[in-house]
Short mmCIF file of C-alpha atoms in Angstrom, two decimals:
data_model
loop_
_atom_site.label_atom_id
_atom_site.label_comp_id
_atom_site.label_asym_id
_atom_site.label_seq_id
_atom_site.Cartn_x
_atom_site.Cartn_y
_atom_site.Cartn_z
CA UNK A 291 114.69 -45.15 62.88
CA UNK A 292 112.86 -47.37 59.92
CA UNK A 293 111.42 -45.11 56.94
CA UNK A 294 107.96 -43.86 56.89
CA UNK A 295 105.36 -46.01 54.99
CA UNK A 296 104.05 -44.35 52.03
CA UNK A 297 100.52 -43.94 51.67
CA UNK A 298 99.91 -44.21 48.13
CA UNK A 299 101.20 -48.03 47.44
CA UNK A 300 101.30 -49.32 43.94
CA UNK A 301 99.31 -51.42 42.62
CA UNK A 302 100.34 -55.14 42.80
CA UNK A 303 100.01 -57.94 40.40
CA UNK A 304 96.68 -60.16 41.02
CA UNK A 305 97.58 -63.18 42.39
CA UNK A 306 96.34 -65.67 40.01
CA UNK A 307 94.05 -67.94 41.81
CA UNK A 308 94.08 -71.91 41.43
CA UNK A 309 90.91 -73.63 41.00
CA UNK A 310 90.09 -76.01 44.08
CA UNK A 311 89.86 -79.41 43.43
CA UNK A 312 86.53 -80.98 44.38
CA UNK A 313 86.05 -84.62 45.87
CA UNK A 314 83.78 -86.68 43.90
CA UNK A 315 82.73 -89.98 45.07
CA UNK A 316 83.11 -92.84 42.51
CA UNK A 317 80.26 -95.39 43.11
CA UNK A 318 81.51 -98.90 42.72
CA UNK A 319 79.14 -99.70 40.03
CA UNK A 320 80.97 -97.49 37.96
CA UNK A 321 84.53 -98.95 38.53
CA UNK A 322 83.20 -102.83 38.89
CA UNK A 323 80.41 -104.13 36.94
CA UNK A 324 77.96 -105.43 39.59
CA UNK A 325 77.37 -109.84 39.09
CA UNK A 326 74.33 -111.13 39.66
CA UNK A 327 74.95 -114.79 41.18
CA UNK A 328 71.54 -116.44 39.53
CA UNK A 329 72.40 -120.07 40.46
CA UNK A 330 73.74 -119.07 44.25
CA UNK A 331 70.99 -117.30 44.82
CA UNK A 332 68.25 -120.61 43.33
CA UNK A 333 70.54 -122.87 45.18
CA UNK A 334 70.08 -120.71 48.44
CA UNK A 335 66.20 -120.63 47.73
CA UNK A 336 66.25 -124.35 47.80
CA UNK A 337 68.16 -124.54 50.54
CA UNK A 338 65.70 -121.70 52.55
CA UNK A 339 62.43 -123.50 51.60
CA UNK A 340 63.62 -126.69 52.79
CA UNK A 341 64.16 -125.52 56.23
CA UNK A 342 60.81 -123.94 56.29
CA UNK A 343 58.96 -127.58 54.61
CA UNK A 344 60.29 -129.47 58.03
CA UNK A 345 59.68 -126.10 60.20
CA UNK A 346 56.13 -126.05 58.55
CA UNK A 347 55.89 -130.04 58.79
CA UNK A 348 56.83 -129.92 62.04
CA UNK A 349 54.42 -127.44 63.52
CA UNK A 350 51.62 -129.61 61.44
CA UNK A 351 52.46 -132.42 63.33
CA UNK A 352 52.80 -131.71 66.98
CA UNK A 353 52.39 -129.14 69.50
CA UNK A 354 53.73 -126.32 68.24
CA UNK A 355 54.21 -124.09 71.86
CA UNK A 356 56.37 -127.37 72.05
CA UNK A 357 57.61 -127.71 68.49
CA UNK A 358 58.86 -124.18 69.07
CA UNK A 359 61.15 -124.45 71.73
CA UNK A 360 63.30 -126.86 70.16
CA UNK A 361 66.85 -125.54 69.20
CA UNK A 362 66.45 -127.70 65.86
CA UNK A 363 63.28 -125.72 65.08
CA UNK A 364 64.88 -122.22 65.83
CA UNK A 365 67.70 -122.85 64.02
CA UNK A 366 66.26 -123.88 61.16
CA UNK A 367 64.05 -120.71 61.24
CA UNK A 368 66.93 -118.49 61.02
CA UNK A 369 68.73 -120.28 58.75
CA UNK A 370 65.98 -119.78 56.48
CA UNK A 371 66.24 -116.03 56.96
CA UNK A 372 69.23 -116.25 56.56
CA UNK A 373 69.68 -117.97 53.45
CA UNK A 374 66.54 -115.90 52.08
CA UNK A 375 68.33 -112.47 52.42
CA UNK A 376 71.25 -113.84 50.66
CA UNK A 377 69.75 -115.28 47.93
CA UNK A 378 67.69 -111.80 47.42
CA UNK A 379 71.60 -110.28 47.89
CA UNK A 380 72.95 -113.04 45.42
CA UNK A 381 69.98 -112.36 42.92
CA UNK A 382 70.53 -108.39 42.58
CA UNK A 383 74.56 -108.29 43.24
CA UNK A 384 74.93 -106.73 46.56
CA UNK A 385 77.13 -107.12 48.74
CA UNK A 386 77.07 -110.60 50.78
CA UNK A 387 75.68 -110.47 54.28
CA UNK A 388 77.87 -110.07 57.24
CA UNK A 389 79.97 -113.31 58.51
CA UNK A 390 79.34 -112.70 61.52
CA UNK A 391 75.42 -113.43 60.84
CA UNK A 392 76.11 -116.35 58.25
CA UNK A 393 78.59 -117.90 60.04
CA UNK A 394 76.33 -118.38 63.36
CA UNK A 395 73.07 -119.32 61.31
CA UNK A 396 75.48 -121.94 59.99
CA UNK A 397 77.11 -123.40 63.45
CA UNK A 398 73.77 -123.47 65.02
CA UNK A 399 72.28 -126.01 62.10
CA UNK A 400 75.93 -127.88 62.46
CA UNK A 401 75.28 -128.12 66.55
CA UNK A 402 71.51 -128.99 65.20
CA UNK A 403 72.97 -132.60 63.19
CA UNK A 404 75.56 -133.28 64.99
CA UNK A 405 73.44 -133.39 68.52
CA UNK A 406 71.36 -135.65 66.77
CA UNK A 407 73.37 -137.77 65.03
CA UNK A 408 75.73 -138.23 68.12
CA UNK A 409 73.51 -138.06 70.77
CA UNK A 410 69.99 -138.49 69.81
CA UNK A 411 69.69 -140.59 66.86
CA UNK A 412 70.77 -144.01 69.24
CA UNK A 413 69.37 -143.01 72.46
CA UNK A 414 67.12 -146.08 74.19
CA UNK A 415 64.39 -143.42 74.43
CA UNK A 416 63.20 -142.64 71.09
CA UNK A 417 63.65 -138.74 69.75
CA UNK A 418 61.05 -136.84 67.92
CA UNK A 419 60.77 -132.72 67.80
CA UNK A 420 56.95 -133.60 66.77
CA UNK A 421 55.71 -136.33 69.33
CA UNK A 422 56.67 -137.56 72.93
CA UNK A 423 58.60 -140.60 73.98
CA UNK A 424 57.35 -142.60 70.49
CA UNK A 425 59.84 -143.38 67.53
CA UNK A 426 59.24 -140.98 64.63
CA UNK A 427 57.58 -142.84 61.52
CA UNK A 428 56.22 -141.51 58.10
CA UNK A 429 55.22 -137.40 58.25
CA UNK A 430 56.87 -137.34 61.38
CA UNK A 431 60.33 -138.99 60.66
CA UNK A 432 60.52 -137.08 57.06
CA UNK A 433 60.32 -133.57 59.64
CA UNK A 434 62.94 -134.92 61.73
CA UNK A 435 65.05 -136.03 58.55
CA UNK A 436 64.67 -132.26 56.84
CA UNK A 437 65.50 -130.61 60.11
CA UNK A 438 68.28 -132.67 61.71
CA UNK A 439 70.17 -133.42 58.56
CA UNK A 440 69.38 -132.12 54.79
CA UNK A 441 69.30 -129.00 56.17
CA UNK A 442 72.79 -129.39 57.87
CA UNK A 443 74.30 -130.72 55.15
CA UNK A 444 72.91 -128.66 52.58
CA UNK A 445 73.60 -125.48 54.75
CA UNK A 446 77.56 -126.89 54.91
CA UNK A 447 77.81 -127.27 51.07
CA UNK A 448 76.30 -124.06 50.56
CA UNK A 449 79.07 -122.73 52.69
CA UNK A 450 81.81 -124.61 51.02
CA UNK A 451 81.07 -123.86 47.31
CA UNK A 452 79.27 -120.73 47.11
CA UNK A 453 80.64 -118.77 49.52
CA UNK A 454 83.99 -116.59 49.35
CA UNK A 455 86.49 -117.81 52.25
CA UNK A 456 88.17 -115.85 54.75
CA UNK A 457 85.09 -113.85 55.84
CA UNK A 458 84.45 -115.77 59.51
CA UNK A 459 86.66 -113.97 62.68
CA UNK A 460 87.64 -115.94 65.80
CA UNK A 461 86.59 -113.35 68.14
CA UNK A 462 83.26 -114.25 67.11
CA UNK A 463 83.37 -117.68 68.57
CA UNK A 464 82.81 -116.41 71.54
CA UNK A 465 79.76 -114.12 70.68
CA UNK A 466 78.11 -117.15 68.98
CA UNK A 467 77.98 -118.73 72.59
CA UNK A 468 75.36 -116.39 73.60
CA UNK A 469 72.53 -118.11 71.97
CA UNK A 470 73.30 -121.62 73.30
CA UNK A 471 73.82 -119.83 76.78
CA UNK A 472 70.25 -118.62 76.72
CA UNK A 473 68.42 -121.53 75.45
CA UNK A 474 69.96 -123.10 78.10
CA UNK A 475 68.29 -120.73 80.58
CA UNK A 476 65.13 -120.97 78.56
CA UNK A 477 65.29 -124.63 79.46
CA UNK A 478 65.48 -124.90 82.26
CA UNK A 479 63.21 -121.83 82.61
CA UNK A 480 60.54 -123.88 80.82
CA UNK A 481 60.76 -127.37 82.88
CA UNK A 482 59.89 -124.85 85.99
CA UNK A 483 56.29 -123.71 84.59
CA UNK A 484 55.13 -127.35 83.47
CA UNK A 485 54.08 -129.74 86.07
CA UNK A 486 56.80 -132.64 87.08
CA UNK A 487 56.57 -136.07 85.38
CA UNK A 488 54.85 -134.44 82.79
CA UNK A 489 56.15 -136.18 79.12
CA UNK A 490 58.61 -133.99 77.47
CA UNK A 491 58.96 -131.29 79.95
CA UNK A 492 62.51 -131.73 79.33
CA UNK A 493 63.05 -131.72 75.46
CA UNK A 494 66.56 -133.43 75.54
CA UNK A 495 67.41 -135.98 77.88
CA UNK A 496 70.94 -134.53 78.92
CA UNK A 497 69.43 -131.79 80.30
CA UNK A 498 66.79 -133.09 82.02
CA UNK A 499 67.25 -132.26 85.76
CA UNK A 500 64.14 -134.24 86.93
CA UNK A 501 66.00 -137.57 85.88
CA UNK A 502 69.73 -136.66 86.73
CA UNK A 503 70.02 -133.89 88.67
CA UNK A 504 71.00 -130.11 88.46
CA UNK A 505 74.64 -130.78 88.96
CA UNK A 506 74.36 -133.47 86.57
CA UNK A 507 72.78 -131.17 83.62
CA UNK A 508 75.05 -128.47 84.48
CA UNK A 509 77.86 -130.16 83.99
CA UNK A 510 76.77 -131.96 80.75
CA UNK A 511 75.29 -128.56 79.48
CA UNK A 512 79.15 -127.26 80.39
CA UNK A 513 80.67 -129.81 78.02
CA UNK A 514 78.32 -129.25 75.00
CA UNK A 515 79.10 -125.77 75.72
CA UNK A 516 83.09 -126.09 75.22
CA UNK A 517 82.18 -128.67 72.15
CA UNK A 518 80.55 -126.15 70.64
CA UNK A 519 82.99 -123.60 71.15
CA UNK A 520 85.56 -125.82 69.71
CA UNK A 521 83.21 -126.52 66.93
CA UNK A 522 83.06 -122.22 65.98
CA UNK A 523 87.07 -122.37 66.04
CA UNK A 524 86.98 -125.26 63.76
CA UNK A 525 85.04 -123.37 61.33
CA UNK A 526 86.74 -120.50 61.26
CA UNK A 527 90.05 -121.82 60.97
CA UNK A 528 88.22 -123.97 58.05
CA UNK A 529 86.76 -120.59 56.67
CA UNK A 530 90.33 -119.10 56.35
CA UNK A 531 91.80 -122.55 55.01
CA UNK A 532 89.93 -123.64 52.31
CA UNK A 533 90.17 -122.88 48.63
CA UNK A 534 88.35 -120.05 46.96
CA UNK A 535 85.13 -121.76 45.63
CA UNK A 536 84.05 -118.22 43.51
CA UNK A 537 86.27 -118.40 40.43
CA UNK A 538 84.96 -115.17 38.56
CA UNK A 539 86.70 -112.15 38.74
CA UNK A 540 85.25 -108.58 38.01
CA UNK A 541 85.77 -107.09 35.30
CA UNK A 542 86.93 -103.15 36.29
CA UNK A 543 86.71 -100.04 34.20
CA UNK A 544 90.64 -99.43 34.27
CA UNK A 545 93.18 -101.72 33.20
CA UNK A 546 97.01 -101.23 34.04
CA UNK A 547 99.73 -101.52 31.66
CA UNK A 548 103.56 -102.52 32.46
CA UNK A 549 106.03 -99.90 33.16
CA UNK A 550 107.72 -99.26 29.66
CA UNK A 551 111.61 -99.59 30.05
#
């Protein structure tokens, strides 16, 4: 049998109690002084209002229902955007914007000069975003200049030496396609509603079905498509290769000191 339990029990000891330890947040700004980037952000206003002087030229000059559904205009449009949100980020040291928006605003205006250059620029039927079937001259060959290759090139230096590598994934490649999928579709979408033989119902002459045939297009729209999927991979593998253009390194509110012995 165990003993009884006394009823009266001493008093015991207070258990002396630790305090808790709260979390606290440390905001960044208080670790790393914030840099504001004042010439990547001008350089990136430059490069934003350029894109909209040919947009804005080129809706002066022509249709611009037709102007519009160009893939030179649209990209062009957002790589204004895009270049005006990261200047504004740039200007008041936030954080960059997301690759994965950069990096596509930036293969779109590549696909935009390269189309051209390769496939346009030579063609026996003359090119123009603003007219139809004529050879662009003064106003109208300055728009195509801005849109089909300052832009293009300025967009790739501004890539090159003002923006950290590294950033661009390669399972974004793929997710890139999507645009050039659709305009595809809105292509040939567009040919349907406007009446045949009509000029420049058929804004590039690969993928006009009228003149070659659907299997024709498809099959040419099929090899741009792998092109420009081979172009994304290209960049990224460039993105992750090339040299760290941003020299400046942030200054933090703790500095380490060597172990002693």
């Amino acid at each position: 049998m165990t003993a009884p339990i006394p009823r009266d029990l001493p008093d015991l000891p207070a258990i002396p109690r630790t305090h808790a330890l709260l979390l606290s947040s440390v905001p960044a700004s208080a670790v790393v002084a914030p840099v504001r980037r004042h010439l990547a952000a001008t350089l990136r206003l430059l490069l934003a209002g350029t894109a909209a002087a040919g947009v804005t030229l080129a809706f002066l000059l022509g249709s611009p229902l037709r102007v519009l559904s160009h893939f030179a205009i649209q990209s062009n449009i957002l790589l204004a955007l895009v270049t005006l949100l990261s200047a504004r980020r740039a200007w008041t040291a936030r954080r960059p914007l997301p690759a994965a928006l950069t990096g596509a605003a930036l293969l779109y205006v590549v696909i935009t000069g390269l189309v051209y250059h390769l496939l346009l620029a030579d063609a026996s039927v003359p090119f123009s975003v603003t007219s139809t079937n004529t050879a662009p001259t003064g106003w109208h060959a300055v728009a195509g200049h801005l849109l089909h290759s300052v832009t293009p090139v300025a967009a790739v230096l501004d890539w090159l030496l003002l923006t950290a590598p590294g950033q661009m994934r390669l399972r974004r490649a793929a997710t890139w396609m999507l645009y050039p999928v659709a305009y595809l579709a809105f292509s040939l979408a567009r040919a349907q509603v406007i009446t045949a033989g009509t000029p420049g119902r058929y804004l590039y002459p690969f993928l006009d079905a009228e003149a070659h045939g659907y299997k024709h297009t498809l099959a040419n729209a099929l090899l741009l498509g792998l092109a420009f999927y081979a172009l994304a991979v290209v960049l990224v593998a460039l993105d992750h290769a090339r040299p760290n253009p941003i020299t400046h390194r942030a200054k933090t509110g703790f500095r380490l000191r060597p172990p002693v012995g």
